[in-house]
PDB file of C-alpha atoms in Angstrom:
ATOM      1  CA  MET A   1      34.545 -57.134-113.725  1.00  0.00           C
ATOM      2  CA  ASP A   2      36.408 -56.835-117.079  1.00  0.00           C
ATOM      3  CA  THR A   3      33.854 -56.755-119.820  1.00  0.00           C
ATOM      4  CA  ARG A   4      36.463 -57.472-122.470  1.00  0.00           C
ATOM      5  CA  SER A   5      36.444 -60.729-124.019  1.00  0.00           C
ATOM      6  CA  ARG A   6      39.951 -62.674-124.096  1.00  0.00           C
ATOM      7  CA  PRO A   7      41.156 -66.162-124.100  1.00  0.00           C
ATOM      8  CA  ARG A   8      40.050 -68.255-120.991  1.00  0.00           C
ATOM      9  CA  THR A   9      41.331 -71.645-120.254  1.00  0.00           C
ATOM     10  CA  PHE A  10      39.558 -74.014-117.942  1.00  0.00           C
ATOM     11  CA  VAL A  11      40.896 -77.189-116.546  1.00  0.00           C
ATOM     12  CA  VAL A  12      37.928 -79.702-115.766  1.00  0.00           C
ATOM     13  CA  LEU A  13      38.394 -83.147-113.807  1.00  0.00           C
ATOM     14  CA  VAL A  14      35.571 -85.342-114.630  1.00  0.00           C
ATOM     15  CA  GLU A  15      34.733 -88.933-113.784  1.00  0.00           C
ATOM     16  CA  ASN A  16      35.847 -91.153-116.805  1.00  0.00           C
ATOM     17  CA  VAL A  17      32.494 -92.543-117.916  1.00  0.00           C
ATOM     18  CA  PRO A  18      30.612 -92.422-121.087  1.00  0.00           C
ATOM     19  CA  GLY A  19      28.729 -89.428-121.914  1.00  0.00           C
ATOM     20  CA  VAL A  20      30.833 -86.606-119.819  1.00  0.00           C
ATOM     21  CA  LEU A  21      32.296 -85.129-122.966  1.00  0.00           C
ATOM     22  CA  ASP A  22      28.765 -84.859-124.608  1.00  0.00           C
ATOM     23  CA  ARG A  23      27.464 -83.092-121.554  1.00  0.00           C
ATOM     24  CA  VAL A  24      30.385 -80.686-121.473  1.00  0.00           C
ATOM     25  CA  ALA A  25      30.266 -79.927-125.088  1.00  0.00           C
ATOM     26  CA  SER A  26      26.624 -79.423-124.787  1.00  0.00           C
ATOM     27  CA  LEU A  27      26.700 -76.986-122.190  1.00  0.00           C
ATOM     28  CA  PHE A  28      28.586 -74.877-124.649  1.00  0.00           C
ATOM     29  CA  ARG A  29      26.442 -75.555-127.599  1.00  0.00           C
ATOM     30  CA  ARG A  30      23.201 -74.681-125.824  1.00  0.00           C
ATOM     31  CA  ARG A  31      24.548 -71.270-124.689  1.00  0.00           C
ATOM     32  CA  SER A  32      26.149 -70.629-128.303  1.00  0.00           C
ATOM     33  CA  TYR A  33      29.632 -70.270-126.670  1.00  0.00           C
ATOM     34  CA  ASN A  34      32.390 -71.121-129.147  1.00  0.00           C
ATOM     35  CA  ILE A  35      34.915 -73.595-127.859  1.00  0.00           C
ATOM     36  CA  GLU A  36      38.443 -72.468-129.295  1.00  0.00           C
ATOM     37  CA  SER A  37      40.080 -75.821-128.203  1.00  0.00           C
ATOM     38  CA  LEU A  38      38.938 -78.814-126.408  1.00  0.00           C
ATOM     39  CA  THR A  39      41.104 -81.866-125.323  1.00  0.00           C
ATOM     40  CA  VAL A  40      40.527 -84.695-123.235  1.00  0.00           C
ATOM     41  CA  GLY A  41      42.634 -87.351-121.661  1.00  0.00           C
ATOM     42  CA  HIS A  42      43.237 -89.745-118.656  1.00  0.00           C
ATOM     43  CA  THR A  43      44.946 -88.775-115.671  1.00  0.00           C
ATOM     44  CA  ASP A  44      47.005 -90.639-113.323  1.00  0.00           C
ATOM     45  CA  ARG A  45      43.699 -91.953-111.866  1.00  0.00           C
ATOM     46  CA  PRO A  46      41.945 -94.329-114.309  1.00  0.00           C
ATOM     47  CA  ASP A  47      38.569 -93.181-113.037  1.00  0.00           C
ATOM     48  CA  VAL A  48      39.388 -89.372-113.756  1.00  0.00           C
ATOM     49  CA  SER A  49      39.668 -87.535-117.114  1.00  0.00           C
ATOM     50  CA  HIS A  50      41.351 -84.208-117.628  1.00  0.00           C
ATOM     51  CA  ILE A  51      39.541 -81.820-119.975  1.00  0.00           C
ATOM     52  CA  THR A  52      41.184 -78.504-121.151  1.00  0.00           C
ATOM     53  CA  ILE A  53      38.573 -75.951-122.584  1.00  0.00           C
ATOM     54  CA  VAL A  54      39.927 -72.612-124.347  1.00  0.00           C
ATOM     55  CA  MET A  55      37.095 -70.112-125.043  1.00  0.00           C
ATOM     56  CA  ASN A  56      36.976 -66.505-125.528  1.00  0.00           C
ATOM     57  CA  ALA A  57      35.132 -64.802-122.788  1.00  0.00           C
ATOM     58  CA  ASP A  58      34.614 -61.718-120.446  1.00  0.00           C
ATOM     59  CA  ASP A  59      34.511 -62.304-116.772  1.00  0.00           C
ATOM     60  CA  ARG A  60      30.869 -62.487-116.410  1.00  0.00           C
ATOM     61  CA  VAL A  61      30.737 -65.285-119.171  1.00  0.00           C
ATOM     62  CA  ALA A  62      33.692 -67.074-117.699  1.00  0.00           C
ATOM     63  CA  SER A  63      32.043 -67.095-114.315  1.00  0.00           C
ATOM     64  CA  LEU A  64      28.913 -68.520-115.688  1.00  0.00           C
ATOM     65  CA  VAL A  65      30.690 -71.244-117.689  1.00  0.00           C
ATOM     66  CA  GLU A  66      32.446 -72.218-114.626  1.00  0.00           C
ATOM     67  CA  ALA A  67      29.509 -72.260-112.393  1.00  0.00           C
ATOM     68  CA  ASN A  68      27.480 -74.119-114.957  1.00  0.00           C
ATOM     69  CA  LEU A  69      30.358 -76.887-115.597  1.00  0.00           C
ATOM     70  CA  TYR A  70      30.046 -77.453-111.620  1.00  0.00           C
ATOM     71  CA  LYS A  71      26.235 -78.234-112.307  1.00  0.00           C
ATOM     72  CA  LEU A  72      26.969 -81.175-114.658  1.00  0.00           C
ATOM     73  CA  VAL A  73      26.786 -84.601-113.534  1.00  0.00           C
ATOM     74  CA  ASN A  74      30.358 -86.458-113.124  1.00  0.00           C
ATOM     75  CA  VAL A  75      32.305 -82.921-113.023  1.00  0.00           C
ATOM     76  CA  LEU A  76      34.518 -83.140-110.079  1.00  0.00           C
ATOM     77  CA  GLU A  77      36.452 -79.970-110.366  1.00  0.00           C
ATOM     78  CA  VAL A  78      36.574 -76.809-112.290  1.00  0.00           C
ATOM     79  CA  LYS A  79      39.423 -74.157-112.515  1.00  0.00           C
ATOM     80  CA  ASP A  80      39.736 -71.098-114.655  1.00  0.00           C
ATOM     81  CA  VAL A  81      43.598 -71.086-115.001  1.00  0.00           C
ATOM     82  CA  SER A  82      43.608 -68.081-117.271  1.00  0.00           C
ATOM     83  CA  ASP A  83      45.023 -65.729-114.852  1.00  0.00           C
ATOM     84  CA  VAL A  84      47.471 -68.170-112.957  1.00  0.00           C
ATOM     85  CA  ALA A  85      50.935 -69.579-113.837  1.00  0.00           C
ATOM     86  CA  CYS A  86      50.350 -72.538-115.960  1.00  0.00           C
ATOM     87  CA  VAL A  87      51.966 -74.551-118.498  1.00  0.00           C
ATOM     88  CA  ALA A  88      50.040 -74.927-121.907  1.00  0.00           C
ATOM     89  CA  ARG A  89      50.956 -77.055-124.905  1.00  0.00           C
ATOM     90  CA  ASP A  90      49.790 -77.800-128.402  1.00  0.00           C
ATOM     91  CA  LEU A  91      51.056 -80.605-130.289  1.00  0.00           C
ATOM     92  CA  ALA A  92      50.758 -80.831-134.077  1.00  0.00           C
ATOM     93  CA  LEU A  93      51.679 -83.383-136.772  1.00  0.00           C
ATOM     94  CA  ILE A  94      52.319 -81.433-140.051  1.00  0.00           C
ATOM     95  CA  LYS A  95      53.010 -83.228-143.554  1.00  0.00           C
ATOM     96  CA  VAL A  96      54.958 -81.220-145.756  1.00  0.00           C
ATOM     97  CA  ARG A  97      55.913 -81.854-149.411  1.00  0.00           C
ATOM     98  CA  ALA A  98      59.501 -82.488-149.594  1.00  0.00           C
ATOM     99  CA  ASP A  99      61.585 -84.149-152.303  1.00  0.00           C
ATOM    100  CA  HIS A 100      65.612 -85.026-152.413  1.00  0.00           C
ATOM    101  CA  SER A 101      65.964 -81.208-153.690  1.00  0.00           C
ATOM    102  CA  ASN A 102      64.838 -79.495-150.468  1.00  0.00           C
ATOM    103  CA  ARG A 103      64.581 -82.093-147.622  1.00  0.00           C
ATOM    104  CA  SER A 104      67.548 -81.275-145.963  1.00  0.00           C
ATOM    105  CA  GLU A 105      66.539 -77.564-146.071  1.00  0.00           C
ATOM    106  CA  ILE A 106      63.208 -78.112-144.623  1.00  0.00           C
ATOM    107  CA  MET A 107      64.670 -80.270-142.023  1.00  0.00           C
ATOM    108  CA  GLN A 108      66.999 -77.585-140.930  1.00  0.00           C
ATOM    109  CA  VAL A 109      64.130 -75.176-140.743  1.00  0.00           C
ATOM    110  CA  ALA A 110      62.139 -77.764-138.476  1.00  0.00           C
ATOM    111  CA  GLU A 111      65.030 -78.237-136.337  1.00  0.00           C
ATOM    112  CA  VAL A 112      65.198 -74.449-135.297  1.00  0.00           C
ATOM    113  CA  PHE A 113      61.741 -75.043-133.884  1.00  0.00           C
ATOM    114  CA  ARG A 114      62.906 -78.331-132.224  1.00  0.00           C
ATOM    115  CA  ALA A 115      60.277 -80.183-134.415  1.00  0.00           C
ATOM    116  CA  ARG A 116      60.892 -84.073-134.773  1.00  0.00           C
ATOM    117  CA  VAL A 117      60.752 -85.846-137.974  1.00  0.00           C
ATOM    118  CA  VAL A 118      58.264 -88.888-137.362  1.00  0.00           C
ATOM    119  CA  ASP A 119      57.907 -90.193-140.838  1.00  0.00           C
ATOM    120  CA  VAL A 120      59.874 -89.931-144.115  1.00  0.00           C
ATOM    121  CA  SER A 121      58.535 -90.888-147.529  1.00  0.00           C
ATOM    122  CA  PRO A 122      60.090 -90.024-151.002  1.00  0.00           C
ATOM    123  CA  GLU A 123      57.600 -87.048-151.483  1.00  0.00           C
ATOM    124  CA  ALA A 124      56.918 -85.968-147.854  1.00  0.00           C
ATOM    125  CA  LEU A 125      58.135 -85.422-144.292  1.00  0.00           C
ATOM    126  CA  ILE A 126      55.910 -85.645-141.200  1.00  0.00           C
ATOM    127  CA  PHE A 127      56.972 -83.273-138.368  1.00  0.00           C
ATOM    128  CA  GLU A 128      55.749 -83.627-134.879  1.00  0.00           C
ATOM    129  CA  ILE A 129      56.092 -80.323-132.750  1.00  0.00           C
ATOM    130  CA  THR A 130      54.870 -79.540-129.227  1.00  0.00           C
ATOM    131  CA  GLY A 131      54.808 -76.064-127.794  1.00  0.00           C
ATOM    132  CA  SER A 132      52.771 -72.780-127.122  1.00  0.00           C
ATOM    133  CA  GLU A 133      50.455 -72.001-129.838  1.00  0.00           C
ATOM    134  CA  ASP A 134      52.521 -69.330-131.160  1.00  0.00           C
ATOM    135  CA  LYS A 135      55.688 -71.574-131.519  1.00  0.00           C
ATOM    136  CA  VAL A 136      53.272 -74.141-133.482  1.00  0.00           C
ATOM    137  CA  GLU A 137      51.942 -71.316-135.602  1.00  0.00           C
ATOM    138  CA  SER A 138      55.373 -70.004-136.328  1.00  0.00           C
ATOM    139  CA  LEU A 139      56.586 -73.422-137.631  1.00  0.00           C
ATOM    140  CA  VAL A 140      53.335 -73.519-140.109  1.00  0.00           C
ATOM    141  CA  ASP A 141      54.046 -70.248-141.368  1.00  0.00           C
ATOM    142  CA  VAL A 142      57.726 -71.032-142.319  1.00  0.00           C
ATOM    143  CA  LEU A 143      56.741 -74.440-143.624  1.00  0.00           C
ATOM    144  CA  ARG A 144      53.676 -73.229-145.691  1.00  0.00           C
ATOM    145  CA  PRO A 145      55.919 -72.113-148.677  1.00  0.00           C
ATOM    146  CA  TYR A 146      57.156 -75.727-149.233  1.00  0.00           C
ATOM    147  CA  GLY A 147      53.684 -77.104-149.114  1.00  0.00           C
ATOM    148  CA  ILE A 148      51.814 -78.358-146.315  1.00  0.00           C
ATOM    149  CA  LEU A 149      50.017 -81.488-147.291  1.00  0.00           C
ATOM    150  CA  GLU A 150      48.046 -82.297-144.101  1.00  0.00           C
ATOM    151  CA  MET A 151      48.147 -80.952-140.678  1.00  0.00           C
ATOM    152  CA  ALA A 152      46.487 -82.093-137.216  1.00  0.00           C
ATOM    153  CA  ARG A 153      46.640 -80.357-133.963  1.00  0.00           C
ATOM    154  CA  THR A 154      45.565 -81.520-130.486  1.00  0.00           C
ATOM    155  CA  GLY A 155      44.407 -78.195-129.031  1.00  0.00           C
ATOM    156  CA  ILE A 156      45.676 -76.772-125.772  1.00  0.00           C
ATOM    157  CA  VAL A 157      46.412 -78.904-122.782  1.00  0.00           C
ATOM    158  CA  ALA A 158      47.017 -76.883-119.593  1.00  0.00           C
ATOM    159  CA  MET A 159      48.167 -77.594-116.201  1.00  0.00           C
ATOM    160  CA  ALA A 160      48.623 -74.913-113.200  1.00  0.00           C
ATOM    161  CA  ARG A 161      52.065 -74.768-111.780  1.00  0.00           C
ATOM    162  CA  SER A 162      50.775 -74.766-108.370  1.00  0.00           C
ATOM    163  CA  VAL A 163      50.579 -77.529-106.226  1.00  0.00           C
ATOM    164  CA  ALA A 164      47.377 -76.455-104.840  1.00  0.00           C
ATOM    165  CA  ALA A 165      45.776 -76.233-108.187  1.00  0.00           C
ATOM    166  CA  VAL A 166      43.212 -78.651-109.617  1.00  0.00           C
ATOM    167  CA  SER A 167      43.111 -82.041-108.113  1.00  0.00           C
ATOM    168  CA  VAL A 168      40.275 -84.357-106.502  1.00  0.00           C
TER     169      VAL A 168
END
């Protein structure tokens, strides 16, 4: 067993009923495990939701988390996808100070990262970017000198690439 703490990503399928997210978050709170990222959304089935949880943990703690998630009511499937091929994405909306003197320069910088302009106002631009955490962080670093006015991120959404991954 690896005793080094490292990022762990869990994909959890749950019944889409009130209180499930509270039970999942409470499990982490009760054991003082820090959640780095938590996202929840519907799946192709209206009665099932997809939760992606990212935390830092060693092998022992990761095994405990997975086992304890299975014990929760309404949890259908749990998969630690940390060591399997998966697609992981983060979405961010970033509002940057921009006037007519630097607007085109900022848009060119964002274009390098394939960020899209989703709103324009006389003093600001709002960009949407989707990709790895590193890609989003890199864009934030580049835009910071222009003046980031506001930012919202979704957190990681992950899905294993294998057909036999997480399903119910």
